[in-house]
Amino acid sequence: MTGYGDDGNDRAGTPHPNPRPGPRPSPLTGHIQRQLQRIRAADRRRPAVWDGLLTAFWILFAVLDVSSGGWRTVAVDPDVSPQLVLLLSATFSAPLAWRRVHPLAVLLFMTPFALVNVWTGAVIQAAFLQEIVVFNIALRLPLRTLALSGGIVLAPLAIGAAHFPQHWNQLLAPHVYAFVFAALLGIVFRTRKEYTEALVDRANRLELERDQQAQLAAIAERTRIAREMHDIIGHNLSVITGLADGGAYAAAKRPERAAQALDAIGTTSRQALAELRRLLGVLRDPPDSAARTPQPTLDDMETLLTGVRTAGLPVRLSTHGTPPAVPPTAGRQLTVYRVVQEALTNTLKHGGGHSSLAAEVTLVYRPDELEAVITDNGTPAPGAAAAPDGTGQGITGMRERASLYDGTVETGRPTGTGWRVRLRLPLEDSPS
C-alpha cells in the first residue's frame, strides 16, 4: 500500500535545524533514509507526476488482473462479465489521481461501484484501493471524517454479506482488517508529521528569539560603548582645551607655567589615547586577546579631580556618612565616577571660564543609597552649546547610566547661578 511517500505536504523528512548528536545509523538505514528523502522531495516538487504514476500503476494492475483472470480465484461468482470487472477496476483505480485534494469525494464516488462489486459476487482485489483513500483521509481530515469513511467503506460490504451469507467472512474480514490498518497507519504518519512540524516551528521561533536577543544585546553594547567614548573623549578633550587656554594665557608672562601646561596636555592626551585604544581593541580583537584594564572606581576619584585641577578648575571633594562595609558593585562605582566626570567636563566647557570658577563634589553615604552632588559657580557663556534645561547628550548619558541601577539624576540651577548635578543611586544590587 502506498502512503507516506505520496503525501505532497509531508515534512517528516525535514531535518531539525539544530540536531543533537546521537547514534549514527547503519549504512543500510542511512541509505534508505536518503532515498526516502529524495522521493519525498520529488513528490513535493511535482505532486501531479507522482499521482499520475500511482494511478497508472493501479490501472495497469487492474487490467492485468482482468486479462489474466486472476480475479476469479477470489470471486464469489466467477461467471461475472469480464467487461463489468474491467469497468469496476477502472472506477476503483482512476479516481486515485484526486485522492489528495478530495479524498472524501473520491471515496463517495467509489461507493456505488463497491456495492455493485459485492452484490454481483465479483469481489475484485481493486476494491482494496479504497484503503489508499482512507489513508489520505486519516492523514489530512478530522477524525470524525475518518469515522464517516469507515461507515462508507463497510456499508456495501455489510449489504454484500447479507446477500451472500455463506461468504460473509470472505467479504467482511479482509476489508475490515485493511481499513483498520490504513486508518492507524494514516494516524501514525499524521501524528509524526504534526510533531515534526511542531519541532521545526519551535526551532524557528527559538532561532528568531535568539536573533532578536543578539540584536538587543548588540544595541545595548553599542549604547554602552557610545557612552564610554563620549565620557572618555569628551572629558579628556575638555581638560586639554582648558590646559591649552591656560598655557596660552601664561605663555607671555610665565613661560614655565606654559611648559607645565604642555606637559599636562601630553600626559592627558596619552591617557586618552590609551583608554581609546583599549576600548577599540575590545571591539576589534577576539575576547581572549583584547587588552583589558580595570574600569575606574571610587578609589580613582582623586586621580580624576587632580586632572581637572591641572586643567585649571579648582575642585574640592567632601565625603559624608560612613561607606558600607561591602563596597558598592563595580557597575555602581563606575556610574558615580562617570557622572562626576561628565559634570566636571560640562563645567569646563560651559562654566564661563571666569577666574573664580570652581566646583565641589560631595559624596553622601546613606544606609540604602549613595548620593553624589556636583556643583559649580559658573555662568554659561553666550551661545553655550549646553541645553538650558539639561537635556544635552551628556546629561542623557548620565541618566541612562543611573537608570541601569534604578538611580536618578537631577540637574539645574537651584539658586539661579551655577549648576548642580545630583545623583541618587540605590546600594542594593538589583539592576533593572
Short mmCIF file of N, CA, C and O in Angstrom, two decimals, residues 294-409:
data_model
loop_
_atom_site.label_atom_id
_atom_site.label_comp_id
_atom_site.label_asym_id
_atom_site.label_seq_id
_atom_site.Cartn_x
_atom_site.Cartn_y
_atom_site.Cartn_z
N PRO A 294 41.21 47.54 34.47
CA PRO A 294 40.04 47.71 35.34
C PRO A 294 39.33 49.03 35.04
O PRO A 294 39.95 50.04 34.72
N GLN A 295 38.00 49.00 35.15
CA GLN A 295 37.22 50.22 34.99
C GLN A 295 37.43 51.10 36.22
O GLN A 295 37.70 50.61 37.32
N PRO A 296 37.32 52.43 36.05
CA PRO A 296 37.50 53.33 37.20
C PRO A 296 36.49 53.04 38.30
O PRO A 296 35.35 52.65 38.05
N THR A 297 36.92 53.27 39.55
CA THR A 297 36.06 53.10 40.72
C THR A 297 36.13 54.37 41.56
O THR A 297 36.79 55.35 41.19
N LEU A 298 35.47 54.33 42.71
CA LEU A 298 35.52 55.49 43.60
C LEU A 298 36.93 55.76 44.12
O LEU A 298 37.25 56.90 44.48
N ASP A 299 37.76 54.72 44.15
CA ASP A 299 39.15 54.93 44.60
C ASP A 299 39.94 55.79 43.61
O ASP A 299 40.98 56.35 43.97
N ASP A 300 39.47 55.88 42.37
CA ASP A 300 40.16 56.68 41.35
C ASP A 300 39.62 58.10 41.27
O ASP A 300 40.01 58.87 40.37
N MET A 301 38.72 58.46 42.19
CA MET A 301 38.10 59.78 42.13
C MET A 301 39.14 60.89 42.29
O MET A 301 39.10 61.91 41.59
N GLU A 302 40.08 60.69 43.20
CA GLU A 302 41.10 61.74 43.44
C GLU A 302 41.97 61.93 42.20
O GLU A 302 42.36 63.06 41.88
N THR A 303 42.26 60.85 41.48
CA THR A 303 43.04 60.97 40.24
C THR A 303 42.27 61.79 39.21
O THR A 303 42.85 62.64 38.51
N LEU A 304 40.96 61.55 39.12
CA LEU A 304 40.13 62.33 38.20
C LEU A 304 40.16 63.81 38.56
O LEU A 304 40.33 64.68 37.69
N LEU A 305 40.00 64.12 39.85
CA LEU A 305 39.96 65.51 40.29
C LEU A 305 41.31 66.18 40.10
O LEU A 305 41.39 67.38 39.79
N THR A 306 42.38 65.43 40.25
CA THR A 306 43.71 66.01 40.02
C THR A 306 43.87 66.46 38.58
O THR A 306 44.41 67.54 38.29
N GLY A 307 43.38 65.64 37.64
CA GLY A 307 43.45 66.04 36.23
C GLY A 307 42.62 67.26 35.94
O GLY A 307 43.02 68.13 35.16
N VAL A 308 41.45 67.36 36.59
CA VAL A 308 40.60 68.54 36.39
C VAL A 308 41.27 69.77 36.97
O VAL A 308 41.23 70.87 36.38
N ARG A 309 41.88 69.63 38.16
CA ARG A 309 42.57 70.77 38.76
C ARG A 309 43.73 71.23 37.88
O ARG A 309 43.98 72.43 37.74
N THR A 310 44.41 70.26 37.26
CA THR A 310 45.51 70.62 36.37
C THR A 310 45.01 71.43 35.19
O THR A 310 45.71 72.31 34.67
N ALA A 311 43.78 71.15 34.74
CA ALA A 311 43.20 71.89 33.63
C ALA A 311 42.77 73.30 34.04
O ALA A 311 42.33 74.07 33.17
N GLY A 312 42.88 73.62 35.30
CA GLY A 312 42.56 74.98 35.73
C GLY A 312 41.27 75.14 36.48
O GLY A 312 40.84 76.27 36.73
N LEU A 313 40.61 74.04 36.84
CA LEU A 313 39.35 74.14 37.58
C LEU A 313 39.56 73.66 39.00
O LEU A 313 39.76 72.45 39.24
N PRO A 314 39.53 74.55 39.97
CA PRO A 314 39.66 74.10 41.36
C PRO A 314 38.44 73.25 41.76
O PRO A 314 37.30 73.66 41.55
N VAL A 315 38.72 72.08 42.32
CA VAL A 315 37.65 71.17 42.72
C VAL A 315 37.92 70.71 44.14
O VAL A 315 39.05 70.33 44.48
N ARG A 316 36.89 70.73 44.96
CA ARG A 316 37.01 70.26 46.34
C ARG A 316 36.12 69.02 46.50
O ARG A 316 34.98 68.99 46.04
N LEU A 317 36.67 68.00 47.16
CA LEU A 317 35.95 66.75 47.40
C LEU A 317 35.64 66.61 48.88
O LEU A 317 36.54 66.76 49.72
N SER A 318 34.38 66.32 49.19
CA SER A 318 33.99 66.10 50.58
C SER A 318 33.12 64.85 50.64
O SER A 318 32.35 64.57 49.72
N THR A 319 33.27 64.13 51.75
CA THR A 319 32.54 62.88 51.93
C THR A 319 31.79 62.94 53.25
O THR A 319 32.36 63.35 54.29
N HIS A 320 30.52 62.52 53.24
CA HIS A 320 29.69 62.50 54.44
C HIS A 320 29.13 61.10 54.61
O HIS A 320 28.83 60.40 53.63
N GLY A 321 28.95 60.70 55.83
CA GLY A 321 28.44 59.37 56.10
C GLY A 321 29.56 58.34 56.12
O GLY A 321 30.73 58.63 55.84
N THR A 322 29.17 57.12 56.46
CA THR A 322 30.13 56.03 56.57
C THR A 322 29.98 55.09 55.38
O THR A 322 28.87 54.58 55.14
N PRO A 323 31.04 54.86 54.60
CA PRO A 323 30.94 53.92 53.48
C PRO A 323 30.53 52.54 53.98
O PRO A 323 30.92 52.13 55.09
N PRO A 324 29.73 51.80 53.25
CA PRO A 324 29.29 50.48 53.70
C PRO A 324 30.47 49.51 53.81
O PRO A 324 31.50 49.67 53.15
N ALA A 325 30.27 48.50 54.68
CA ALA A 325 31.33 47.50 54.86
C ALA A 325 31.63 46.78 53.56
O ALA A 325 32.78 46.47 53.25
N VAL A 326 30.57 46.50 52.80
CA VAL A 326 30.75 45.89 51.48
C VAL A 326 30.66 47.01 50.45
O VAL A 326 29.63 47.67 50.34
N PRO A 327 31.74 47.29 49.72
CA PRO A 327 31.71 48.40 48.77
C PRO A 327 30.62 48.20 47.72
O PRO A 327 30.21 47.07 47.42
N PRO A 328 30.13 49.30 47.15
CA PRO A 328 29.16 49.16 46.05
C PRO A 328 29.74 48.36 44.89
O PRO A 328 30.96 48.26 44.73
N THR A 329 28.88 47.79 44.11
CA THR A 329 29.33 46.98 42.98
C THR A 329 30.14 47.83 42.01
O THR A 329 30.05 49.07 41.98
N ALA A 330 30.96 47.16 41.21
CA ALA A 330 31.82 47.87 40.25
C ALA A 330 31.00 48.72 39.30
O ALA A 330 31.40 49.83 38.92
N GLY A 331 29.83 48.21 38.89
CA GLY A 331 28.98 48.98 37.99
C GLY A 331 28.49 50.26 38.62
O GLY A 331 28.44 51.32 37.97
N ARG A 332 28.13 50.22 39.90
CA ARG A 332 27.66 51.42 40.59
C ARG A 332 28.80 52.42 40.77
O ARG A 332 28.62 53.63 40.60
N GLN A 333 29.97 51.91 41.13
CA GLN A 333 31.11 52.81 41.29
C GLN A 333 31.48 53.47 39.96
O GLN A 333 31.80 54.66 39.92
N LEU A 334 31.41 52.71 38.87
CA LEU A 334 31.70 53.29 37.56
C LEU A 334 30.67 54.35 37.20
O LEU A 334 31.00 55.39 36.62
N THR A 335 29.40 54.11 37.57
CA THR A 335 28.35 55.09 37.28
C THR A 335 28.63 56.40 38.01
O THR A 335 28.53 57.49 37.42
N VAL A 336 28.98 56.31 39.30
CA VAL A 336 29.28 57.54 40.06
C VAL A 336 30.49 58.25 39.45
O VAL A 336 30.48 59.49 39.26
N TYR A 337 31.51 57.49 39.11
CA TYR A 337 32.73 58.09 38.54
C TYR A 337 32.40 58.82 37.24
O TYR A 337 32.82 59.97 37.03
N ARG A 338 31.63 58.17 36.34
CA ARG A 338 31.35 58.78 35.04
C ARG A 338 30.43 60.00 35.18
O ARG A 338 30.56 60.97 34.43
N VAL A 339 29.50 59.95 36.12
CA VAL A 339 28.62 61.11 36.32
C VAL A 339 29.44 62.30 36.82
O VAL A 339 29.27 63.44 36.34
N VAL A 340 30.32 62.07 37.80
CA VAL A 340 31.18 63.15 38.28
C VAL A 340 32.06 63.67 37.14
O VAL A 340 32.23 64.88 36.95
N GLN A 341 32.62 62.75 36.36
CA GLN A 341 33.48 63.13 35.24
C GLN A 341 32.72 63.99 34.23
O GLN A 341 33.21 65.04 33.77
N GLU A 342 31.51 63.57 33.87
CA GLU A 342 30.73 64.31 32.89
C GLU A 342 30.32 65.68 33.44
O GLU A 342 30.33 66.69 32.71
N ALA A 343 29.94 65.72 34.71
CA ALA A 343 29.53 67.00 35.30
C ALA A 343 30.68 68.00 35.31
O ALA A 343 30.51 69.18 34.96
N LEU A 344 31.89 67.55 35.68
CA LEU A 344 33.04 68.44 35.68
C LEU A 344 33.46 68.83 34.27
O LEU A 344 33.93 69.95 34.03
N THR A 345 33.29 67.91 33.33
CA THR A 345 33.57 68.22 31.93
C THR A 345 32.66 69.33 31.44
O THR A 345 33.08 70.26 30.75
N ASN A 346 31.37 69.24 31.80
CA ASN A 346 30.43 70.30 31.41
C ASN A 346 30.80 71.64 32.05
O ASN A 346 30.63 72.70 31.45
N THR A 347 31.31 71.58 33.29
CA THR A 347 31.74 72.83 33.93
C THR A 347 32.90 73.46 33.17
O THR A 347 32.94 74.68 32.96
N LEU A 348 33.87 72.64 32.77
CA LEU A 348 35.00 73.16 32.00
C LEU A 348 34.55 73.76 30.68
O LEU A 348 35.07 74.78 30.23
N LYS A 349 33.55 73.10 30.02
CA LYS A 349 33.13 73.56 28.70
C LYS A 349 32.17 74.74 28.77
O LYS A 349 32.23 75.64 27.92
N HIS A 350 31.27 74.73 29.74
CA HIS A 350 30.17 75.69 29.72
C HIS A 350 30.12 76.59 30.96
O HIS A 350 29.15 77.33 31.13
N GLY A 351 31.13 76.51 31.82
CA GLY A 351 31.07 77.27 33.07
C GLY A 351 31.37 78.74 32.91
O GLY A 351 31.25 79.50 33.89
N GLY A 352 31.79 79.20 31.75
CA GLY A 352 32.05 80.61 31.55
C GLY A 352 33.51 80.99 31.55
O GLY A 352 33.91 82.01 31.01
N GLY A 353 34.34 80.17 32.19
CA GLY A 353 35.78 80.40 32.13
C GLY A 353 36.28 81.58 32.94
O GLY A 353 37.41 82.02 32.75
N HIS A 354 35.49 82.13 33.88
CA HIS A 354 35.99 83.26 34.66
C HIS A 354 37.02 82.78 35.68
O HIS A 354 37.10 81.58 36.01
N SER A 355 37.79 83.70 36.21
CA SER A 355 38.93 83.34 37.07
C SER A 355 38.51 82.71 38.38
O SER A 355 39.27 81.96 38.99
N SER A 356 37.31 82.99 38.85
CA SER A 356 36.86 82.45 40.13
C SER A 356 36.05 81.16 39.97
O SER A 356 35.43 80.70 40.94
N LEU A 357 36.05 80.58 38.78
CA LEU A 357 35.29 79.36 38.54
C LEU A 357 35.82 78.23 39.42
O LEU A 357 37.03 77.97 39.47
N ALA A 358 34.93 77.54 40.12
CA ALA A 358 35.31 76.44 40.99
C ALA A 358 34.15 75.45 41.06
O ALA A 358 33.01 75.77 40.70
N ALA A 359 34.47 74.26 41.53
CA ALA A 359 33.45 73.21 41.63
C ALA A 359 33.66 72.43 42.92
O ALA A 359 34.74 72.46 43.52
N GLU A 360 32.62 71.75 43.33
CA GLU A 360 32.68 70.93 44.54
C GLU A 360 31.96 69.62 44.28
O GLU A 360 30.87 69.59 43.69
N VAL A 361 32.56 68.53 44.76
CA VAL A 361 31.98 67.19 44.64
C VAL A 361 31.72 66.68 46.04
O VAL A 361 32.65 66.63 46.87
N THR A 362 30.49 66.30 46.31
CA THR A 362 30.11 65.82 47.63
C THR A 362 29.54 64.41 47.49
O THR A 362 28.60 64.18 46.71
N LEU A 363 30.12 63.47 48.23
CA LEU A 363 29.64 62.09 48.27
C LEU A 363 28.97 61.87 49.61
O LEU A 363 29.59 62.10 50.67
N VAL A 364 27.72 61.42 49.60
CA VAL A 364 26.96 61.20 50.83
C VAL A 364 26.57 59.73 50.87
O VAL A 364 25.85 59.24 49.99
N TYR A 365 27.04 59.02 51.89
CA TYR A 365 26.69 57.61 52.07
C TYR A 365 25.52 57.50 53.05
O TYR A 365 25.59 58.03 54.17
N ARG A 366 24.48 56.85 52.63
CA ARG A 366 23.34 56.56 53.49
C ARG A 366 23.17 55.04 53.56
O ARG A 366 23.78 54.30 52.76
N PRO A 367 22.34 54.55 54.50
CA PRO A 367 22.23 53.09 54.65
C PRO A 367 21.78 52.38 53.36
O PRO A 367 22.19 51.24 53.11
N ASP A 368 20.94 53.05 52.57
CA ASP A 368 20.39 52.35 51.41
C ASP A 368 20.72 53.00 50.08
O ASP A 368 20.30 52.54 49.04
N GLU A 369 21.48 54.13 50.09
CA GLU A 369 21.80 54.77 48.83
C GLU A 369 23.08 55.57 48.94
O GLU A 369 23.55 55.90 50.05
N LEU A 370 23.64 55.86 47.77
CA LEU A 370 24.81 56.72 47.66
C LEU A 370 24.40 57.93 46.84
O LEU A 370 23.83 57.80 45.75
N GLU A 371 24.69 59.11 47.36
CA GLU A 371 24.33 60.34 46.67
C GLU A 371 25.61 61.10 46.31
O GLU A 371 26.52 61.22 47.13
N ALA A 372 25.66 61.57 45.08
CA ALA A 372 26.78 62.39 44.62
C ALA A 372 26.22 63.71 44.11
O ALA A 372 25.34 63.72 43.25
N VAL A 373 26.72 64.81 44.67
CA VAL A 373 26.27 66.15 44.27
C VAL A 373 27.48 66.90 43.73
O VAL A 373 28.49 67.04 44.41
N ILE A 374 27.35 67.38 42.50
CA ILE A 374 28.43 68.14 41.86
C ILE A 374 27.88 69.53 41.57
O ILE A 374 26.91 69.67 40.82
N THR A 375 28.49 70.54 42.15
CA THR A 375 28.03 71.91 41.97
C THR A 375 29.19 72.77 41.50
O THR A 375 30.37 72.47 41.76
N ASP A 376 28.86 73.87 40.80
CA ASP A 376 29.86 74.85 40.40
C ASP A 376 29.23 76.23 40.50
O ASP A 376 28.02 76.38 40.71
N ASN A 377 30.06 77.24 40.35
CA ASN A 377 29.59 78.62 40.41
C ASN A 377 29.69 79.30 39.06
O ASN A 377 29.82 80.52 38.98
N GLY A 378 29.65 78.50 38.02
CA GLY A 378 29.83 79.04 36.69
C GLY A 378 28.60 79.77 36.18
O GLY A 378 27.48 79.58 36.66
N THR A 379 28.84 80.59 35.17
CA THR A 379 27.76 81.27 34.45
C THR A 379 27.93 80.95 32.98
O THR A 379 29.02 81.16 32.42
N PRO A 380 26.92 80.41 32.33
CA PRO A 380 27.09 79.99 30.94
C PRO A 380 27.41 81.15 30.04
O PRO A 380 26.83 82.23 30.15
N ALA A 381 28.36 80.92 29.16
CA ALA A 381 28.74 81.95 28.20
C ALA A 381 27.66 82.07 27.13
O ALA A 381 26.92 81.14 26.86
N PRO A 382 27.55 83.25 26.52
CA PRO A 382 26.56 83.42 25.45
C PRO A 382 26.81 82.42 24.32
O PRO A 382 27.95 82.22 23.90
N GLY A 383 25.72 81.79 23.85
CA GLY A 383 25.85 80.81 22.77
C GLY A 383 26.42 79.50 23.21
O GLY A 383 26.95 78.74 22.40
N ALA A 384 26.40 79.21 24.53
CA ALA A 384 26.93 77.94 25.02
C ALA A 384 26.18 76.80 24.41
O ALA A 384 24.98 76.86 24.17
N ALA A 385 26.91 75.68 24.17
CA ALA A 385 26.30 74.53 23.49
C ALA A 385 25.40 73.73 24.39
O ALA A 385 24.60 72.94 23.94
N ALA A 386 25.54 73.86 25.71
CA ALA A 386 24.73 73.04 26.60
C ALA A 386 23.29 73.47 26.53
O ALA A 386 22.96 74.64 26.46
N ALA A 387 22.40 72.49 26.60
CA ALA A 387 20.98 72.79 26.60
C ALA A 387 20.62 73.45 27.90
O ALA A 387 21.04 73.04 28.98
N PRO A 388 19.79 74.53 27.89
CA PRO A 388 19.48 75.24 29.13
C PRO A 388 18.72 74.40 30.13
O PRO A 388 18.80 74.64 31.32
N ASP A 389 18.00 73.43 29.67
CA ASP A 389 17.22 72.62 30.60
C ASP A 389 17.91 71.31 30.95
O ASP A 389 17.31 70.42 31.51
N GLY A 390 19.18 71.19 30.59
CA GLY A 390 19.91 69.98 30.95
C GLY A 390 19.51 68.76 30.17
O GLY A 390 19.49 67.67 30.71
N THR A 391 19.20 68.92 28.89
CA THR A 391 18.78 67.77 28.08
C THR A 391 19.81 67.45 27.01
O THR A 391 19.47 66.89 25.97
N GLY A 392 21.06 67.88 27.22
CA GLY A 392 22.09 67.57 26.23
C GLY A 392 22.45 66.10 26.23
O GLY A 392 21.98 65.30 27.04
N GLN A 393 23.38 65.75 25.32
CA GLN A 393 23.75 64.33 25.19
C GLN A 393 24.43 63.82 26.44
O GLN A 393 24.23 62.68 26.85
N GLY A 394 25.29 64.70 27.06
CA GLY A 394 25.97 64.26 28.27
C GLY A 394 25.00 64.00 29.40
O GLY A 394 25.12 63.01 30.13
N ILE A 395 24.01 64.88 29.58
CA ILE A 395 23.00 64.68 30.63
C ILE A 395 22.21 63.41 30.36
O ILE A 395 21.90 62.63 31.27
N THR A 396 21.87 63.18 29.10
CA THR A 396 21.14 61.95 28.75
C THR A 396 21.96 60.73 29.09
O THR A 396 21.44 59.73 29.62
N GLY A 397 23.27 60.77 28.82
CA GLY A 397 24.13 59.63 29.19
C GLY A 397 24.17 59.40 30.67
O GLY A 397 24.17 58.25 31.14
N MET A 398 24.22 60.49 31.46
CA MET A 398 24.18 60.33 32.92
C MET A 398 22.91 59.60 33.35
O MET A 398 22.97 58.67 34.18
N ARG A 399 21.79 60.04 32.84
CA ARG A 399 20.52 59.44 33.25
C ARG A 399 20.42 57.98 32.81
O ARG A 399 19.86 57.14 33.52
N GLU A 400 20.94 57.68 31.64
CA GLU A 400 20.92 56.29 31.19
C GLU A 400 21.76 55.41 32.10
O GLU A 400 21.37 54.29 32.45
N ARG A 401 22.93 55.91 32.48
CA ARG A 401 23.78 55.13 33.39
C ARG A 401 23.06 54.91 34.73
O ARG A 401 23.07 53.79 35.27
N ALA A 402 22.48 55.97 35.28
CA ALA A 402 21.82 55.85 36.57
C ALA A 402 20.62 54.92 36.50
O ALA A 402 20.36 54.13 37.43
N SER A 403 19.87 54.95 35.40
CA SER A 403 18.67 54.12 35.29
C SER A 403 19.00 52.64 35.26
O SER A 403 18.15 51.81 35.60
N LEU A 404 20.21 52.29 34.86
CA LEU A 404 20.59 50.87 34.86
C LEU A 404 20.53 50.28 36.27
O LEU A 404 20.36 49.07 36.43
N TYR A 405 20.70 51.11 37.28
CA TYR A 405 20.69 50.64 38.67
C TYR A 405 19.58 51.32 39.47
O TYR A 405 19.71 51.52 40.68
N ASP A 406 18.48 51.67 38.78
CA ASP A 406 17.33 52.28 39.43
C ASP A 406 17.68 53.60 40.10
O ASP A 406 17.04 54.00 41.07
N GLY A 407 18.70 54.29 39.58
CA GLY A 407 19.07 55.58 40.14
C GLY A 407 18.44 56.72 39.37
O GLY A 407 17.80 56.54 38.33
N THR A 408 18.62 57.92 39.89
CA THR A 408 18.07 59.12 39.26
C THR A 408 19.15 60.19 39.19
O THR A 408 20.07 60.22 40.02
N VAL A 409 19.01 61.08 38.21
CA VAL A 409 19.91 62.22 38.05
C VAL A 409 19.05 63.46 37.91
O VAL A 409 18.16 63.52 37.05
#
